Amino acid sequence: MSITIEKVIPAARMRQFHQMVDRWLNEGPIRLATNATITAMDNAGIPKAEQAAIIEDRDIIMKHNMRLGVISEVFAPAIEKTVNASRSGSDAQDEIARLIVTAVGIRQEDDSEVVTFTFQTEAEADAFDKAV
């Protein structure tokens, strides 16, 4: 049996996150790396449409990984407290990672994000719900 708990990342924090992601992907080292990647793909004769798909996929992966960072930043202390109360060692670390990586976020009209966590035990779900 699994138990889901929904929590919200406030709109202001998510707006800040999206601005940071856009800036990060369009400036500095990432822009230089993108330009170098495009030059390398041009030199390799990769068609432009395929290049665009490769860059788009890379950006999606980067955004997803950065989103996991926000989820971790906002919820990791409560997740760690909850899981460490009932598990230990690598079992606890694996469960903490699973909860963060498998969290499902849905952006709301007000730019907030509803994040759903799936716990394996009711006790952990209840403890997390109270901790956040």
mmCIF file of C-alpha atoms in Angstrom:
data_model
loop_
_atom_site.group_PDB
_atom_site.id
_atom_site.type_symbol
_atom_site.label_atom_id
_atom_site.label_comp_id
_atom_site.label_asym_id
_atom_site.label_seq_id
_atom_site.Cartn_x
_atom_site.Cartn_y
_atom_site.Cartn_z
ATOM 1 C CA MET A 1 0.000 0.000 0.000
ATOM 2 C CA SER A 2 1.225 3.510 -0.718
ATOM 3 C CA ILE A 3 0.061 6.798 0.716
ATOM 4 C CA THR A 4 0.303 10.092 -1.158
ATOM 5 C CA ILE A 5 0.772 13.481 0.429
ATOM 6 C CA GLU A 6 0.441 16.730 -1.498
ATOM 7 C CA LYS A 7 2.400 19.823 -0.545
ATOM 8 C CA VAL A 8 2.748 23.187 -2.275
ATOM 9 C CA ILE A 9 5.851 25.092 -3.286
ATOM 10 C CA PRO A 10 4.708 28.732 -3.172
ATOM 11 C CA ALA A 11 4.326 30.710 -6.389
ATOM 12 C CA ALA A 12 7.030 33.224 -5.461
ATOM 13 C CA ARG A 13 9.607 30.443 -4.981
ATOM 14 C CA MET A 14 8.632 28.768 -8.253
ATOM 15 C CA ARG A 15 8.796 32.079 -10.167
ATOM 16 C CA GLN A 16 12.267 32.604 -8.739
ATOM 17 C CA PHE A 17 13.194 29.065 -9.793
ATOM 18 C CA HIS A 18 11.942 29.512 -13.379
ATOM 19 C CA GLN A 19 13.791 32.825 -13.728
ATOM 20 C CA MET A 20 16.975 31.182 -12.449
ATOM 21 C CA VAL A 21 16.611 28.257 -14.878
ATOM 22 C CA ASP A 22 15.993 30.552 -17.850
ATOM 23 C CA ARG A 23 18.970 32.730 -16.906
ATOM 24 C CA TRP A 24 21.173 29.694 -16.292
ATOM 25 C CA LEU A 25 20.348 28.151 -19.674
ATOM 26 C CA ASN A 26 20.785 31.409 -21.590
ATOM 27 C CA GLU A 27 23.918 32.883 -20.031
ATOM 28 C CA GLY A 28 27.479 32.115 -19.110
ATOM 29 C CA PRO A 29 29.029 28.659 -19.186
ATOM 30 C CA ILE A 30 25.873 26.865 -20.348
ATOM 31 C CA ARG A 31 25.546 29.211 -23.343
ATOM 32 C CA LEU A 32 29.225 28.642 -24.178
ATOM 33 C CA ALA A 33 28.786 24.884 -23.842
ATOM 34 C CA THR A 34 25.690 25.023 -26.051
ATOM 35 C CA ASN A 35 27.565 26.973 -28.714
ATOM 36 C CA ALA A 36 30.478 24.520 -28.562
ATOM 37 C CA THR A 37 28.066 21.586 -28.810
ATOM 38 C CA ILE A 38 26.344 23.104 -31.833
ATOM 39 C CA THR A 39 29.705 23.738 -33.514
ATOM 40 C CA ALA A 40 30.749 20.141 -32.837
ATOM 41 C CA MET A 41 27.442 18.849 -34.240
ATOM 42 C CA ASP A 42 27.835 21.096 -37.320
ATOM 43 C CA ASN A 43 31.349 19.737 -37.828
ATOM 44 C CA ALA A 44 29.994 16.190 -37.496
ATOM 45 C CA GLY A 45 27.339 16.889 -40.126
ATOM 46 C CA ILE A 46 24.374 16.327 -37.821
ATOM 47 C CA PRO A 47 21.218 17.797 -39.415
ATOM 48 C CA LYS A 48 19.888 21.018 -37.825
ATOM 49 C CA ALA A 49 16.553 19.425 -36.839
ATOM 50 C CA GLU A 50 18.383 16.667 -34.966
ATOM 51 C CA GLN A 51 20.659 19.241 -33.322
ATOM 52 C CA ALA A 52 17.641 21.196 -32.100
ATOM 53 C CA ALA A 53 16.115 18.022 -30.645
ATOM 54 C CA ILE A 54 19.370 17.144 -28.878
ATOM 55 C CA ILE A 55 19.655 20.626 -27.316
ATOM 56 C CA GLU A 56 15.963 20.595 -26.352
ATOM 57 C CA ASP A 57 16.317 17.178 -24.682
ATOM 58 C CA ARG A 58 19.399 18.372 -22.814
ATOM 59 C CA ASP A 59 17.546 21.472 -21.594
ATOM 60 C CA ILE A 60 14.592 19.355 -20.420
ATOM 61 C CA ILE A 61 16.942 17.085 -18.467
ATOM 62 C CA MET A 62 18.734 20.076 -16.928
ATOM 63 C CA LYS A 63 15.446 21.718 -15.924
ATOM 64 C CA HIS A 64 14.223 18.454 -14.389
ATOM 65 C CA ASN A 65 17.411 18.031 -12.380
ATOM 66 C CA MET A 66 17.245 21.631 -11.188
ATOM 67 C CA ARG A 67 13.582 21.106 -10.211
ATOM 68 C CA LEU A 68 14.639 18.123 -8.094
ATOM 69 C CA GLY A 69 17.029 20.522 -6.386
ATOM 70 C CA VAL A 70 14.162 22.863 -5.477
ATOM 71 C CA ILE A 71 12.066 19.970 -4.174
ATOM 72 C CA SER A 72 15.030 18.838 -2.114
ATOM 73 C CA GLU A 73 15.689 22.356 -0.826
ATOM 74 C CA VAL A 74 12.078 22.848 0.267
ATOM 75 C CA PHE A 75 11.197 19.376 1.539
ATOM 76 C CA ALA A 76 14.408 17.442 2.312
ATOM 77 C CA PRO A 77 14.614 18.446 5.990
ATOM 78 C CA ALA A 78 11.089 17.114 6.641
ATOM 79 C CA ILE A 79 11.672 14.013 4.504
ATOM 80 C CA GLU A 80 14.956 13.253 6.256
ATOM 81 C CA LYS A 81 13.444 13.737 9.718
ATOM 82 C CA THR A 82 10.499 11.513 8.811
ATOM 83 C CA VAL A 83 12.465 8.693 7.199
ATOM 84 C CA ASN A 84 15.343 8.713 9.687
ATOM 85 C CA ALA A 85 12.833 8.196 12.505
ATOM 86 C CA SER A 86 11.893 4.770 11.130
ATOM 87 C CA ARG A 87 14.847 3.669 8.986
ATOM 88 C CA SER A 88 18.601 3.837 9.162
ATOM 89 C CA GLY A 89 21.731 3.710 7.042
ATOM 90 C CA SER A 90 21.511 3.059 3.332
ATOM 91 C CA ASP A 91 17.840 2.043 3.624
ATOM 92 C CA ALA A 92 17.021 5.545 4.893
ATOM 93 C CA GLN A 93 19.221 7.244 2.272
ATOM 94 C CA ASP A 94 17.638 5.185 -0.523
ATOM 95 C CA GLU A 95 14.138 6.041 0.675
ATOM 96 C CA ILE A 96 14.928 9.753 0.976
ATOM 97 C CA ALA A 97 16.308 9.768 -2.575
ATOM 98 C CA ARG A 98 13.308 7.793 -3.880
ATOM 99 C CA LEU A 99 10.848 10.226 -2.312
ATOM 100 C CA ILE A 100 12.573 13.216 -3.897
ATOM 101 C CA VAL A 101 13.175 11.678 -7.328
ATOM 102 C CA THR A 102 9.668 10.244 -7.668
ATOM 103 C CA ALA A 103 7.843 13.354 -6.430
ATOM 104 C CA VAL A 104 5.354 14.542 -9.033
ATOM 105 C CA GLY A 105 4.993 18.287 -9.406
ATOM 106 C CA ILE A 106 2.147 20.016 -11.206
ATOM 107 C CA ARG A 107 2.432 23.713 -11.938
ATOM 108 C CA GLN A 108 -0.647 25.677 -10.938
ATOM 109 C CA GLU A 109 -2.194 28.707 -12.629
ATOM 110 C CA ASP A 110 -0.749 30.988 -9.930
ATOM 111 C CA ASP A 111 2.774 29.570 -10.650
ATOM 112 C CA SER A 112 2.851 27.564 -7.425
ATOM 113 C CA GLU A 113 3.567 23.869 -7.767
ATOM 114 C CA VAL A 114 1.668 21.052 -6.090
ATOM 115 C CA VAL A 115 4.133 18.288 -5.295
ATOM 116 C CA THR A 116 2.875 14.781 -4.561
ATOM 117 C CA PHE A 117 5.026 12.434 -2.508
ATOM 118 C CA THR A 118 4.298 8.716 -2.289
ATOM 119 C CA PHE A 119 5.161 7.088 1.013
ATOM 120 C CA GLN A 120 5.270 3.359 1.625
ATOM 121 C CA THR A 121 3.950 3.518 5.178
ATOM 122 C CA GLU A 122 1.124 5.459 6.768
ATOM 123 C CA ALA A 123 3.325 6.351 9.743
ATOM 124 C CA GLU A 124 5.916 8.035 7.506
ATOM 125 C CA ALA A 125 3.202 9.807 5.460
ATOM 126 C CA ASP A 126 1.589 11.146 8.638
ATOM 127 C CA ALA A 127 4.920 12.221 10.112
ATOM 128 C CA PHE A 128 5.882 14.036 6.887
ATOM 129 C CA ASP A 129 2.477 15.717 6.642
ATOM 130 C CA LYS A 130 2.928 17.087 10.163
ATOM 131 C CA ALA A 131 6.597 18.041 9.643
ATOM 132 C CA VAL A 132 6.009 20.348 6.678
#
